Coordinates of C-alpha atoms and ligand atoms in Angstrom, one line a residue:
M1450 CA 0.0 -0.1 0.0
K1451 CA 1.4 3.4 -0.7
S1452 CA 1.7 5.9 1.7
H1453 CA 2.0 9.9 1.3
V1454 CA 2.3 13.0 3.4
I1455 CA -0.8 15.1 2.7
V1456 CA -0.2 18.7 3.4
K1457 CA -2.7 21.5 3.7
T1458 CA -2.8 25.1 3.6
H1459 CA -5.2 27.7 4.9
E1460 CA -7.7 28.4 2.4
L1461 CA -7.7 31.9 2.8
A1462 CA -4.3 32.3 1.5
L1463 CA -5.2 30.3 -1.6
K1464 CA -7.9 32.9 -2.9
G1465 CA -7.9 34.4 -6.3
K1466 CA -5.0 34.9 -8.7
N1467 CA -2.3 34.2 -6.2
R1468 CA -2.8 30.4 -6.0
P1469 CA -0.7 29.0 -8.5
W1470 CA 2.2 31.2 -7.5
F1471 CA 1.9 30.3 -3.9
M1472 CA 1.3 26.4 -4.8
R1473 CA 4.5 26.7 -7.0
H1474 CA 6.7 28.0 -4.1
L1475 CA 5.0 25.4 -1.4
V1476 CA 5.9 22.5 -3.6
D1477 CA 9.2 23.7 -4.3
N1478 CA 10.0 24.6 -0.8
L1479 CA 8.7 21.3 0.2
R1480 CA 10.8 19.3 -2.2
N1481 CA 13.7 21.1 -0.8
A1482 CA 13.1 20.5 2.7
T1483 CA 12.6 16.7 2.1
L1484 CA 15.4 16.1 -0.4
G1485 CA 17.3 13.0 0.8
T1486 CA 14.8 11.6 3.3
G1487 CA 13.1 9.1 1.2
V1488 CA 10.3 11.1 -0.7
S1489 CA 10.0 9.7 -4.0
R1490 CA 7.7 12.4 -5.5
V1491 CA 6.0 15.6 -4.6
W1492 CA 3.0 16.5 -6.3
Q1493 CA 0.1 18.9 -6.3
G1494 CA -3.4 18.1 -5.8
H1495 CA -6.7 19.7 -5.5
M1496 CA -5.9 22.6 -2.6
L1497 CA -3.2 20.0 -1.1
V1498 CA 0.3 19.1 -1.5
G1499 CA 1.3 15.5 -1.6
L1500 CA 4.7 13.8 -0.8
T1501 CA 4.9 10.2 -1.8
L1502 CA 7.1 8.1 0.6
E1503 CA 9.5 5.6 -0.6
D1504 CA 8.9 3.8 2.8
E1505 CA 7.4 4.4 5.8
S1506 CA 10.6 4.4 7.9
S1507 CA 11.2 7.9 6.6
W1508 CA 8.3 9.4 8.3
P1509 CA 9.8 10.7 11.7
E1510 CA 12.2 12.7 9.8
V1511 CA 9.8 13.9 6.7
R1512 CA 7.3 14.9 9.4
E1513 CA 10.3 17.1 11.4
R1514 CA 11.1 18.8 8.0
V1515 CA 7.6 19.5 6.9
K1516 CA 6.7 21.0 10.2
E1517 CA 9.3 23.6 9.8
C1518 CA 8.0 24.7 6.3
F1519 CA 6.1 27.8 6.3
G1520 CA 2.7 27.7 4.5
V1521 CA 1.8 24.4 5.9
A1522 CA -1.3 24.8 8.0
K1523 CA -1.4 20.9 9.0
F1524 CA -0.5 17.6 7.6
F1525 CA -0.8 14.1 8.0
K1526 CA 0.6 10.5 6.8
A1527 CA -1.9 8.8 4.8
Y1528 CA -2.5 5.6 3.1
E1529 CA -3.8 5.2 -0.4
V1530 CA -6.3 2.7 -1.2
P1531 CA -8.3 2.0 -4.6
V1532 CA -11.7 4.1 -4.8
D1533 CA -13.6 0.9 -3.7
L1534 CA -15.4 0.6 -0.4
A1535 CA -14.7 -3.4 -0.3
K1536 CA -11.1 -2.6 -0.9
L1537 CA -10.8 -0.2 2.0
K1538 CA -12.6 -2.7 4.2
E1539 CA -10.1 -5.3 3.4
V1540 CA -7.1 -3.2 4.5
L1541 CA -8.5 -1.4 7.6
P1542 CA -8.2 -4.2 10.0
G1543 CA -4.5 -4.3 9.3
L1544 CA -4.1 -0.5 9.9
L1545 CA -6.2 -0.9 13.1
A1546 CA -4.4 -4.0 14.3
D1547 CA -1.9 -2.0 16.8
R1548 CA -4.0 0.7 17.8
N1549 CA -5.9 0.9 21.2
F1550 CA -9.3 2.7 21.2
Q1551 CA -12.4 2.6 23.1
S1552 CA -14.4 4.9 20.9
F1553 CA -13.7 6.3 17.4
R1554 CA -15.6 8.2 14.6
I1555 CA -15.3 8.1 10.7
S1556 CA -14.8 11.5 9.3
A1557 CA -15.4 11.1 5.6
N1558 CA -15.0 13.7 2.7
R1559 CA -15.2 13.5 -0.7
S1560 CA -13.0 15.7 -2.9
D1561 CA -14.5 13.7 -5.8
K1562 CA -18.3 14.3 -5.7
R1563 CA -18.7 11.6 -8.4
F1564 CA -18.2 8.8 -5.6
P1565 CA -21.6 7.0 -5.3
S1566 CA -22.0 6.9 -1.5
T1567 CA -22.3 10.4 0.1
S1568 CA -19.9 11.2 3.2
E1569 CA -22.7 10.5 5.7
E1570 CA -23.4 7.0 4.2
M1571 CA -19.7 6.3 4.1
N1572 CA -19.6 7.1 7.9
R1573 CA -22.5 4.9 8.8
D1574 CA -21.2 2.0 6.7
L1575 CA -17.6 2.0 7.9
G1576 CA -18.6 3.2 11.5
S1577 CA -20.5 -0.1 12.1
F1578 CA -17.7 -2.1 10.1
V1579 CA -15.1 -0.9 12.7
Q1580 CA -17.5 -1.0 15.4
E1581 CA -17.9 -4.8 14.7
L1582 CA -14.2 -5.3 14.1
S1583 CA -13.0 -3.6 17.2
G1584 CA -15.6 -3.6 19.8
A1585 CA -15.4 0.0 20.2
R1586 CA -18.2 2.3 20.5
V1587 CA -19.0 5.5 18.2
D1588 CA -18.4 8.8 19.6
L1589 CA -18.9 11.7 17.5
K1590 CA -17.9 14.3 20.3
N1591 CA -14.9 13.0 21.9
P1592 CA -13.4 10.1 19.8
E1593 CA -10.1 8.4 21.1
L1594 CA -9.5 7.6 17.5
E1595 CA -10.6 9.7 14.5
V1596 CA -10.6 8.0 11.1
F1597 CA -10.3 10.4 8.0
L1598 CA -11.0 9.4 4.8
D1599 CA -10.6 11.5 1.5
V1600 CA -12.1 10.3 -1.6
M1601 CA -10.4 11.4 -4.6
S1602 CA -10.6 10.5 -8.0
S1603 CA -7.1 8.7 -8.1
G1604 CA -7.7 6.8 -5.0
I1605 CA -8.9 6.8 -1.0
L1606 CA -6.8 8.4 1.3
L1607 CA -6.9 7.3 4.9
Y1608 CA -5.4 8.8 8.0
F1609 CA -5.5 8.9 11.5
E1610 CA -4.1 12.0 13.1
E1611 CA -3.2 15.4 11.9
V1612 CA 0.2 17.4 12.7
K1613 CA -0.2 21.2 12.8
G1614 CA 2.4 23.0 11.1
H1615 CA 3.4 26.9 11.5
G1616 CA 0.7 28.1 8.7
G1617 CA 1.8 31.5 7.1
L1618 CA 3.0 31.5 3.6
P1619 CA 5.8 29.8 1.8
V1620 CA 9.1 31.4 2.0
G1621 CA 9.7 33.3 -1.4
V1622 CA 6.3 34.5 -2.2
S1623 CA 6.7 37.7 -0.4
G1624 CA 9.8 38.9 -1.5
H1625 CA 13.4 39.5 0.2
V1626 CA 14.1 41.5 3.4
M1627 CA 17.3 42.0 5.5
T1628 CA 17.3 41.1 9.0
M1629 CA 19.5 42.8 11.4
L1630 CA 20.8 39.9 13.6
S1631 CA 22.3 40.7 16.8
G1632 CA 23.1 37.3 18.4
G1633 CA 20.6 38.2 21.2
I1634 CA 17.1 36.6 21.7
D1635 CA 15.0 38.7 19.9
S1636 CA 16.4 39.4 16.3
P1637 CA 16.1 35.6 15.2
V1638 CA 12.4 35.8 16.4
A1639 CA 11.9 38.9 14.2
A1640 CA 13.1 37.0 11.3
W1641 CA 11.0 34.1 12.0
H1642 CA 7.9 36.2 11.9
L1643 CA 8.9 37.9 8.4
M1644 CA 9.8 34.5 7.0
K1645 CA 6.5 32.8 8.2
R1646 CA 4.8 35.6 6.1
G1647 CA 6.7 34.3 2.9
C1648 CA 9.7 36.7 3.1
R1649 CA 13.2 35.3 2.2
S1650 CA 15.8 36.9 5.0
S1651 CA 19.3 37.7 4.7
F1652 CA 20.9 38.7 7.9
T1653 CA 23.1 41.5 8.7
H1654 CA 25.6 41.3 12.0
F1655 CA 27.8 44.3 13.3
H1656 CA 30.8 43.3 15.4
S1657 CA 33.2 45.2 16.9
Y1658 CA 36.3 42.6 16.3
P1659 CA 39.1 43.0 17.0
L1660 CA 38.0 45.4 19.9
V1661 CA 36.4 42.5 21.3
D1662 CA 36.5 38.6 20.6
R1663 CA 34.4 37.1 17.8
S1664 CA 31.9 35.5 20.2
S1665 CA 28.8 37.8 18.9
I1666 CA 30.0 36.4 15.2
E1667 CA 29.9 32.8 16.1
K1668 CA 26.4 33.0 17.8
A1669 CA 25.2 35.2 14.5
M1670 CA 26.5 32.2 12.4
E1671 CA 24.7 29.8 14.6
L1672 CA 21.4 31.5 14.4
T1673 CA 21.6 31.7 10.7
E1674 CA 22.3 28.2 10.3
H1675 CA 19.3 27.6 12.6
L1676 CA 17.0 29.7 10.7
T1677 CA 18.1 28.5 7.3
Q1678 CA 16.0 25.3 7.8
H1679 CA 13.0 27.4 6.9
Q1680 CA 14.4 28.7 3.8
F1681 CA 17.4 26.4 2.9
F1682 CA 19.9 29.1 1.7
S1683 CA 20.8 32.2 3.4
R1684 CA 23.4 35.0 3.5
L1685 CA 24.9 36.5 6.4
Y1686 CA 27.0 39.9 6.2
L1687 CA 29.5 40.7 8.9
A1688 CA 29.8 44.2 8.9
P1689 CA 32.7 45.8 10.9
L1690 CA 31.7 48.5 13.1
S1691 CA 34.9 49.1 15.3
E1692 CA 36.4 51.8 13.3
I1693 CA 33.1 53.8 13.2
Q1694 CA 32.6 53.4 17.1
K1695 CA 36.5 54.7 17.6
Q1696 CA 35.3 58.0 15.6
I1697 CA 31.9 58.3 17.8
I1698 CA 33.7 58.0 21.2
V1699 CA 36.0 60.9 20.3
S1700 CA 33.4 63.4 19.0
T1701 CA 29.9 62.0 20.8
P1702 CA 28.9 62.4 24.4
P1703 CA 28.5 58.6 26.0
A1704 CA 24.5 59.4 26.2
F1705 CA 24.2 59.5 22.5
R1706 CA 26.6 56.8 21.4
V1707 CA 23.9 53.9 21.0
I1708 CA 21.8 56.0 18.7
L1709 CA 24.8 57.0 16.5
Y1710 CA 25.9 53.3 16.3
R1711 CA 22.2 52.3 15.3
R1712 CA 21.8 54.8 12.7
F1713 CA 25.2 53.6 11.1
M1714 CA 24.2 50.3 11.2
V1715 CA 20.6 51.1 9.3
R1716 CA 22.7 52.9 6.7
I1717 CA 25.1 50.4 5.8
T1718 CA 22.4 47.6 6.2
E1719 CA 20.2 49.4 3.7
I1720 CA 23.0 49.3 1.2
L1721 CA 23.5 45.7 1.9
A1722 CA 19.9 44.9 1.4
Q1723 CA 19.8 46.8 -1.9
R1724 CA 22.3 44.9 -3.3
Q1725 CA 20.6 41.8 -2.4
G1726 CA 17.4 42.8 -3.9
A1727 CA 16.0 43.3 -0.5
V1728 CA 13.0 45.7 0.2
A1729 CA 13.2 46.1 4.0
I1730 CA 14.9 46.1 7.2
V1731 CA 13.9 44.0 9.7
T1732 CA 14.8 44.5 13.5
G1733 CA 14.0 42.7 16.7
E1734 CA 12.9 45.9 18.6
S1735 CA 10.0 46.0 21.0
C1736 CA 8.6 49.2 22.0
G1737 CA 10.1 50.4 25.7
Q1738 CA 12.1 47.2 25.9
V1739 CA 15.3 49.0 26.6
S1740 CA 16.3 52.8 26.7
S1741 CA 17.2 52.8 22.8
Q1742 CA 13.7 51.2 21.9
T1743 CA 11.7 54.2 23.0
L1744 CA 9.5 55.6 20.5
D1745 CA 11.3 58.9 20.0
N1746 CA 14.8 57.1 19.6
I1747 CA 13.1 54.6 17.1
A1748 CA 12.1 57.5 14.9
V1749 CA 15.3 59.1 14.9
I1750 CA 16.8 55.9 13.7
D1751 CA 14.2 55.2 11.2
A1752 CA 15.3 58.7 9.9
A1753 CA 18.7 57.1 8.7
A1754 CA 17.4 55.0 6.1
D1755 CA 14.6 55.3 3.3
M1756 CA 13.6 51.7 3.2
P1757 CA 11.1 50.6 5.5
I1758 CA 12.1 49.1 8.7
L1759 CA 10.0 46.5 10.0
R1760 CA 9.8 45.7 13.8
P1761 CA 7.4 42.7 14.1
L1762 CA 8.0 42.2 17.7
I1763 CA 7.0 45.8 18.4
G1764 CA 3.9 45.0 20.8
M1765 CA 5.4 41.9 22.4
N1766 CA 6.6 41.3 25.9
K1767 CA 9.8 40.0 26.5
E1768 CA 8.3 36.9 28.2
E1769 CA 6.6 36.3 24.8
I1770 CA 9.5 36.7 22.8
V1771 CA 11.4 34.2 25.2
E1772 CA 8.6 31.8 24.7
M1773 CA 8.8 31.9 20.8
S1774 CA 12.7 31.6 21.1
R1775 CA 12.6 28.7 23.1
K1776 CA 10.0 27.1 20.8
M1777 CA 12.0 28.0 17.6
G1778 CA 14.9 26.5 19.3
T1779 CA 17.1 29.5 19.0
F1780 CA 17.1 30.4 22.7
S1781 CA 19.8 28.3 23.9
V1782 CA 22.2 29.7 21.3
S1783 CA 21.1 33.5 22.0
I1784 CA 21.7 33.4 25.8
Q1785 CA 25.3 32.4 25.4
P1786 CA 27.3 35.1 26.7
D1787 CA 29.0 37.3 24.2
Q1788 CA 30.9 40.6 23.7
D1789 CA 28.2 42.5 21.8
C1790 CA 29.4 45.9 19.9
C1791 CA 26.8 47.8 21.4
S1792 CA 27.8 47.7 24.8
L1793 CA 31.0 49.2 23.8
F1794 CA 31.6 52.7 25.4
V1795 CA 28.3 53.4 26.1
P1796 CA 26.9 54.6 29.6
K1797 CA 24.5 52.8 31.9
H1798 CA 21.6 55.4 31.2
P1799 CA 21.7 56.5 27.5
Q1800 CA 19.3 59.3 26.1
T1801 CA 15.8 57.8 25.9
H1802 CA 14.4 60.8 24.1
A1803 CA 17.0 62.0 21.4
R1804 CA 15.8 64.7 19.2
L1805 CA 16.8 64.4 15.4
E1806 CA 18.2 67.8 15.3
T1807 CA 20.6 67.2 17.9
V1808 CA 21.7 63.6 16.4
L1809 CA 22.1 65.5 13.2
K1810 CA 24.4 68.2 14.7
L1811 CA 26.7 65.4 16.5
E1812 CA 26.8 63.6 13.0
A1813 CA 28.1 66.7 11.1
A1814 CA 31.4 66.0 12.9
L1815 CA 31.8 62.9 11.4
P1816 CA 32.8 61.8 7.7
V1817 CA 29.5 59.6 7.6
D1818 CA 29.7 58.4 3.9
E1819 CA 33.3 57.6 4.1
L1820 CA 32.8 55.5 7.4
V1821 CA 29.8 53.9 5.8
E1822 CA 31.5 53.2 2.7
A1823 CA 34.7 51.4 4.4
A1824 CA 32.3 49.2 6.5
V1825 CA 30.4 48.3 3.4
A1826 CA 33.8 47.4 1.8
G1827 CA 35.1 45.7 4.7
T1828 CA 31.9 43.3 5.0
E1829 CA 32.4 39.7 4.7
V1830 CA 29.9 37.3 3.1
K1831 CA 29.0 33.8 4.6
E1832 CA 26.7 31.4 2.9
F1833 CA 24.6 28.9 4.5
A1834 CA 22.7 25.8 3.0
T1835 CA 20.7 23.1 4.5
A1836 CA 22.7 19.9 4.3
N1837 CA 20.4 18.5 1.9
T1838 CA 20.3 21.4 -0.4
A1839 CA 24.2 22.1 -0.3
S1840 CA 24.7 19.8 -2.9
Y1841 CA 21.4 20.8 -4.8
S1842 CA 21.9 22.7 -8.0
G1843 CA 18.4 24.5 -7.2
V1844 CA 20.4 26.7 -4.7
Q1845 CA 21.0 29.0 -7.4
A1846 CA 17.2 29.3 -8.3
L1847 CA 16.5 29.6 -4.5
E1848 CA 18.6 32.7 -4.0
C1849 CA 17.1 34.3 -6.9
R1850 CA 13.5 34.2 -5.7
Ligands
ATP354 P1 18.3 41.3 20.3 O1 17.9 40.3 21.3 O2 18.0 41.1 19.2 O3 19.6 41.6 20.7 P2 18.0 43.3 22.0 O4 16.6 43.4 23.0 O5 19.2 43.2 22.6 O6 17.7 42.9 21.0 P3 18.9 45.7 21.1 O7 20.2 45.2 21.9 O8 18.4 47.2 21.4 O9 17.7 44.9 21.8 O10 18.9 45.5 19.7 C1 17.5 46.2 18.8 C2 17.6 45.6 17.6 O11 18.6 46.1 16.9 C3 18.1 44.0 17.5 O12 17.0 43.2 17.6 C4 18.8 43.9 15.9 O13 17.6 43.6 15.2 C5 19.5 45.2 15.9 N1 20.8 45.1 16.4 C6 21.6 45.4 17.6 N2 22.7 45.1 17.8 C7 22.9 44.4 16.4 C8 24.3 43.8 15.9 N3 25.4 43.7 16.5 N4 23.9 43.6 14.7 C9 23.1 43.5 14.1 N5 21.9 44.1 14.4 C10 21.7 44.5 15.7
MG355 MG1 21.2 43.0 21.8

């Protein structure tokens, strides 16, 4: 008997003209996600994507990979039987043999309405069959086992439990963003949210090496590698900030330094983003979390870039962000100690309500364009691909999308 993984999306996202575009990305992404795991074919059905398993032993690994693919609302491992109720009754005893249940329900659905029995008739017919076979009772409200049947024109899919995915949109359908990735807890969570909405993300990390050690660089690399599982290929830009910081500390009062660092970061990120074809910058800022994240300071930082700066965590509490980070699996990396560039030469109580005129006056003492250009020129690029896509020629195609 053939087995498949059947993937369903949120139907709303599939409305209208966008459907083929959405489905094509989802099929491509699922193919990339499961390369080398024993999936022999990825195919598109009516409002679903199917992955045919070479053998059932690959299911646990395929399950983990499919779960992390954005655009997947839910999925299940399904057996395919011919479109024939008698055949279905032949295989059901074998499939139910090692399942323990006192109550059950049959939930049939006809994707192909030409099938002669209605869903209701199938539920009743197979319900009494399973009742006789197992001795369990029918419980429509709270069954211990639910047997799902989906009648398609090519076969009947039979499955027992659904696995929930993250939902959202397949990476690639919403364009490209550049996430400012610090090595802390928040920015990987911010990137995750945009990726979940269908954006491919590149990453920029600022470091003050050799003024400090390389620990923040190592963390940014580890975090990028982790996030790459959702998009299969990523670029991380490692941008040097130390020269800029050296000049800022000479001319700028301590309270304003973080704001100037941030404005330089944003300018550099914008140039790197444009080179990548990214159309927005993403940060992990949350309103009021620390002194540099007041609305006044955010406005002053925004004024350094023309590109939109997206802050998906702006309304979230720290505990909510931490919980997300744990679920995503980035928390343990994010909390490792590092030498963060932003903590260099800054006071305990930085300016919380900066005014743009003041900041512009302070910047007038600096060769801004020259410093930005030098940092861009000194930026190192690292590429990341998931193990299964590293050897895959589609990487080129992936990064272009
Ligand atoms: P995070 O946990 O993401 O480091 P945070 O709570 O420590 O955030 P800040 O240090 O104020 O907050 O940083 C706010 C945002 O600025 C970060 O989420 C990130 O997007 C960006 N950022 C800060 N430092 C860096 C850095 N060294 N490289 C790249 N981006 C940075
Ligand atoms: Mg930080």
